[in-house]
Amino acid sequence: DAGITQSPRHKVTETGTPVTLRCHQTENHRYMYWYRQDPGHGLRLIHYSYGVKDTDKGEVSDGYSVSRSKTEDFLLTLESATSSQTSVYFCAISGETASYEQYFGPGTRLTVT
Amino acid sequence: AQSVAQPEDQVNVAEGNPLTVKCTYSVSGNPYLFWYVQYPNRGLQFLLKYITGDNLVKGSYGFEAEFNKSQTSFHLKKPSALVSDSALYFCAVIYTDKLIFGTGTRLQVFP
């Protein structure tokens, strides 16, 4: 999976608790992305980063925040998890420009009870 | 609004037969188009892309895609399907530096 790891791979948490997902890359790519995958919706962009400390919102950013303090790490935080955030979360990276193909991590399956 | 449509939730084909997975797009300007494949419990894998040039793009695992500007389509094709091609396929388009994905088409290749 192109030098991308995600942790944890599986997590079950309770409604109202904070959750942080980590994406780590070894490719030194500039762009990093967080998506969620839900049946019938394909993949939807949550947040993305175009450099250290440079982030922007995607299509479904409400209830999520991100941080990127190092090139290799991109964190996704659910401040107060809700059942609607039960999903599979994918991190992706791409190279010099956003028009290059993106490479995806293995995913994190999050269940909010 | 910018969008990608995959009109078929599932495509069934017999091994050895040609396959087509359909994709149409709606985006202003010249589109950058992509196909990705997802095997069970895995992340998406890049198959091929169209940026400019020849309308027939060749990619990984024997797949190819044909860009048709007049029909705003980018259908994925393979001359001879394999059982191992069974997976979920996503079409996507770049818009304002972000990928917009279709909802996916499940390809089932029967022996």
Short mmCIF file of C-alpha atoms in Angstrom, two decimals:
data_model
loop_
_atom_site.label_atom_id
_atom_site.label_comp_id
_atom_site.label_asym_id
_atom_site.label_seq_id
_atom_site.Cartn_x
_atom_site.Cartn_y
_atom_site.Cartn_z
CA ASP A 1 0.00 0.00 0.00
CA ALA A 2 2.62 2.50 -1.18
CA GLY A 3 4.26 3.16 2.19
CA ILE A 4 1.11 4.25 3.98
CA THR A 5 0.01 2.88 7.33
CA GLN A 6 -3.09 3.64 9.33
CA SER A 7 -3.67 3.07 13.02
CA PRO A 8 -5.66 1.65 14.57
CA ARG A 9 -7.04 -0.72 11.92
CA HIS A 10 -10.18 -1.40 13.92
CA LYS A 11 -11.80 0.53 16.72
CA VAL A 12 -15.05 0.35 18.65
CA THR A 13 -15.92 3.38 20.73
CA GLU A 14 -18.91 4.85 22.51
CA THR A 15 -20.95 7.85 21.48
CA GLY A 16 -19.53 11.08 22.84
CA THR A 17 -15.93 9.94 23.20
CA PRO A 18 -13.06 11.55 21.28
CA VAL A 19 -11.25 9.41 18.72
CA THR A 20 -8.02 10.04 16.82
CA LEU A 21 -6.98 8.13 13.73
CA ARG A 22 -3.41 8.28 12.47
CA CYS A 23 -2.03 8.14 8.96
CA HIS A 24 1.71 7.72 8.46
CA GLN A 25 3.55 7.83 5.14
CA THR A 26 7.13 7.08 4.20
CA GLU A 27 6.94 8.54 0.67
CA ASN A 28 7.55 12.20 1.56
CA HIS A 29 4.47 13.17 -0.48
CA ARG A 30 3.09 16.67 -0.13
CA TYR A 31 -0.64 15.95 -0.27
CA MET A 32 -2.52 13.85 2.28
CA TYR A 33 -6.24 13.13 2.44
CA TRP A 34 -8.83 11.60 4.72
CA TYR A 35 -11.89 9.92 3.21
CA ARG A 36 -14.79 7.97 4.59
CA GLN A 37 -16.38 5.09 2.70
CA ASP A 38 -20.05 4.26 3.17
CA PRO A 39 -22.33 1.99 1.12
CA GLY A 40 -24.09 3.91 -1.63
CA HIS A 41 -21.81 6.93 -1.28
CA GLY A 42 -18.46 5.79 -2.57
CA LEU A 43 -15.63 7.72 -0.97
CA ARG A 44 -16.18 11.21 0.35
CA LEU A 45 -13.43 13.64 1.25
CA ILE A 46 -13.34 14.78 4.88
CA HIS A 47 -10.20 16.95 5.04
CA TYR A 48 -6.98 17.23 3.16
CA SER A 49 -3.53 18.73 3.61
CA TYR A 50 -1.24 20.35 1.07
CA GLY A 51 1.71 20.74 3.41
CA VAL A 52 2.78 20.87 7.04
CA LYS A 53 0.21 22.89 8.99
CA ASP A 54 -1.75 23.54 5.76
CA THR A 55 -5.15 21.87 5.76
CA ASP A 56 -8.57 22.45 4.25
CA LYS A 57 -12.07 21.07 4.48
CA GLY A 58 -13.62 18.54 2.18
CA GLU A 59 -17.17 17.59 1.39
CA VAL A 60 -18.09 16.08 4.78
CA SER A 61 -15.92 17.89 7.35
CA ASP A 62 -18.52 18.58 10.07
CA GLY A 63 -17.58 16.83 13.31
CA TYR A 64 -14.00 16.19 12.21
CA SER A 65 -10.72 18.04 12.68
CA VAL A 66 -7.23 17.33 11.38
CA SER A 67 -3.65 18.20 12.12
CA ARG A 68 -0.40 17.84 10.27
CA SER A 69 2.67 18.80 12.28
CA LYS A 70 5.08 16.66 10.23
CA THR A 71 5.20 15.72 6.55
CA GLU A 72 4.73 12.05 7.34
CA ASP A 73 1.79 12.21 9.76
CA PHE A 74 -1.82 13.31 9.25
CA LEU A 75 -4.21 12.92 12.17
CA LEU A 76 -8.00 12.81 11.98
CA THR A 77 -9.92 13.57 15.19
CA LEU A 78 -13.56 13.01 15.95
CA GLU A 79 -14.11 15.42 18.82
CA SER A 80 -17.24 13.67 20.09
CA ALA A 81 -18.04 10.53 18.14
CA THR A 82 -21.58 9.90 16.92
CA SER A 83 -23.18 6.78 15.44
CA SER A 84 -23.33 8.52 12.03
CA GLN A 85 -19.53 8.48 12.02
CA THR A 86 -19.45 4.69 11.96
CA SER A 87 -17.59 4.09 8.72
CA VAL A 88 -14.39 2.91 7.11
CA TYR A 89 -11.80 5.66 6.98
CA PHE A 90 -9.07 5.81 4.35
CA CYS A 91 -5.99 7.94 4.20
CA ALA A 92 -4.43 8.75 0.83
CA ILE A 93 -1.34 10.55 -0.43
CA SER A 94 -0.30 12.10 -3.71
CA GLY A 95 2.82 13.68 -5.05
CA GLU A 96 3.86 16.98 -6.52
CA THR A 97 0.39 18.14 -7.50
CA ALA A 98 -3.10 17.06 -6.59
CA SER A 99 -3.59 15.87 -10.18
CA TYR A 100 -1.25 12.99 -9.65
CA GLU A 101 -2.82 9.67 -8.76
CA GLN A 102 -3.55 9.11 -5.09
CA TYR A 103 -2.32 6.08 -3.17
CA PHE A 104 -4.46 4.71 -0.38
CA GLY A 105 -3.78 3.19 2.99
CA PRO A 106 -5.41 -0.04 4.21
CA GLY A 107 -8.25 1.70 6.05
CA THR A 108 -9.59 1.94 9.61
CA ARG A 109 -12.94 0.43 10.46
CA LEU A 110 -14.57 2.57 13.15
CA THR A 111 -17.73 1.57 14.97
CA VAL A 112 -19.48 4.05 17.26
CA THR A 113 -21.96 2.39 19.61
CA ALA B 1 -22.46 20.48 -9.64
CA GLN B 2 -19.37 18.47 -10.46
CA SER B 3 -20.11 14.76 -10.29
CA VAL B 4 -19.33 11.26 -11.45
CA ALA B 5 -21.99 8.65 -12.16
CA GLN B 6 -21.60 4.91 -12.27
CA PRO B 7 -25.01 3.76 -13.43
CA GLU B 8 -24.57 0.06 -12.58
CA ASP B 9 -24.29 -1.13 -8.99
CA GLN B 10 -23.14 -4.54 -10.20
CA VAL B 11 -21.84 -6.04 -13.41
CA ASN B 12 -21.77 -9.80 -13.93
CA VAL B 13 -19.64 -11.40 -16.63
CA ALA B 14 -18.37 -14.87 -17.43
CA GLU B 15 -14.65 -15.54 -17.30
CA GLY B 16 -13.06 -15.05 -20.70
CA ASN B 17 -15.71 -12.62 -21.91
CA PRO B 18 -15.07 -8.91 -22.42
CA LEU B 19 -16.14 -6.58 -19.64
CA THR B 20 -17.21 -2.94 -19.50
CA VAL B 21 -17.79 -0.85 -16.39
CA LYS B 22 -19.49 2.42 -17.20
CA CYS B 23 -18.69 5.92 -15.96
CA THR B 24 -20.00 9.33 -16.96
CA TYR B 25 -18.87 12.65 -15.59
CA SER B 26 -20.05 16.21 -15.24
CA VAL B 27 -17.27 18.71 -14.69
CA SER B 28 -16.39 22.08 -16.16
CA GLY B 29 -13.23 22.38 -18.20
CA ASN B 30 -10.98 19.53 -19.28
CA PRO B 31 -11.43 16.54 -16.99
CA TYR B 32 -8.71 14.52 -15.29
CA LEU B 33 -10.26 11.05 -14.94
CA PHE B 34 -9.23 8.04 -12.90
CA TRP B 35 -10.19 4.42 -12.27
CA TYR B 36 -9.47 2.67 -8.99
CA VAL B 37 -10.10 -0.90 -7.84
CA GLN B 38 -10.80 -2.10 -4.31
CA TYR B 39 -10.37 -5.72 -3.28
CA PRO B 40 -12.09 -6.95 -0.08
CA ASN B 41 -10.73 -5.39 3.11
CA ARG B 42 -8.14 -3.37 1.19
CA GLY B 43 -7.59 0.23 0.25
CA LEU B 44 -8.16 1.51 -3.26
CA GLN B 45 -5.54 0.77 -5.89
CA PHE B 46 -4.88 3.05 -8.85
CA LEU B 47 -5.63 1.44 -12.24
CA LEU B 48 -5.28 4.17 -14.84
CA LYS B 49 -5.86 7.84 -15.60
CA TYR B 50 -6.68 10.16 -18.45
CA ILE B 51 -5.12 13.61 -18.42
CA THR B 52 -4.74 14.48 -22.09
CA GLY B 53 -3.76 12.89 -25.39
CA ASP B 54 -4.87 9.51 -26.73
CA ASN B 55 -8.49 8.75 -25.85
CA LEU B 56 -7.65 5.09 -25.16
CA VAL B 57 -5.70 4.75 -21.94
CA LYS B 58 -4.02 1.50 -20.91
CA GLY B 59 -3.52 0.62 -17.27
CA SER B 60 -2.67 -2.12 -14.82
CA TYR B 61 -3.79 -5.77 -15.02
CA GLY B 62 -4.81 -5.52 -18.70
CA PHE B 63 -7.46 -2.86 -18.14
CA GLU B 64 -8.03 0.05 -20.46
CA ALA B 65 -10.45 2.97 -20.56
CA GLU B 66 -11.85 5.04 -23.38
CA PHE B 67 -12.38 8.76 -22.95
CA ASN B 68 -15.29 10.12 -24.99
CA LYS B 69 -15.67 13.86 -24.67
CA SER B 70 -18.91 14.15 -26.63
CA GLN B 71 -20.60 11.55 -24.43
CA THR B 72 -18.77 12.71 -21.26
CA SER B 73 -17.88 9.09 -20.57
CA PHE B 74 -14.83 7.17 -19.38
CA HIS B 75 -15.76 3.49 -19.51
CA LEU B 76 -13.40 0.84 -18.14
CA LYS B 77 -12.83 -2.19 -20.34
CA LYS B 78 -10.95 -5.48 -20.49
CA PRO B 79 -10.95 -7.85 -23.45
CA SER B 80 -11.03 -11.06 -21.40
CA ALA B 81 -12.23 -11.11 -17.78
CA LEU B 82 -10.61 -13.17 -15.04
CA VAL B 83 -12.24 -14.44 -11.85
CA SER B 84 -9.54 -12.50 -9.99
CA ASP B 85 -10.90 -9.25 -11.50
CA SER B 86 -13.90 -9.54 -9.17
CA ALA B 87 -13.79 -6.40 -7.02
CA LEU B 88 -15.31 -2.97 -6.48
CA TYR B 89 -14.40 -0.39 -9.13
CA PHE B 90 -14.51 3.37 -8.68
CA CYS B 91 -14.41 6.09 -11.30
CA ALA B 92 -13.22 9.53 -10.17
CA VAL B 93 -12.58 13.00 -11.52
CA ILE B 94 -10.32 15.77 -10.27
CA TYR B 95 -12.05 19.05 -9.51
CA THR B 96 -10.32 21.96 -7.75
CA ASP B 97 -7.45 19.64 -6.80
CA LYS B 98 -9.78 17.13 -5.14
CA LEU B 99 -10.99 13.74 -6.29
CA ILE B 100 -14.73 13.26 -6.68
CA PHE B 101 -15.65 9.57 -6.68
CA GLY B 102 -18.55 7.71 -8.16
CA THR B 103 -20.50 5.34 -5.93
CA GLY B 104 -18.72 2.28 -7.25
CA THR B 105 -19.60 -0.75 -9.36
CA ARG B 106 -19.15 -4.27 -8.10
CA LEU B 107 -17.75 -6.54 -10.79
CA GLN B 108 -18.45 -10.24 -10.42
CA VAL B 109 -16.68 -12.59 -12.81
CA PHE B 110 -18.08 -16.11 -12.83
CA PRO B 111 -15.99 -19.18 -13.74
#
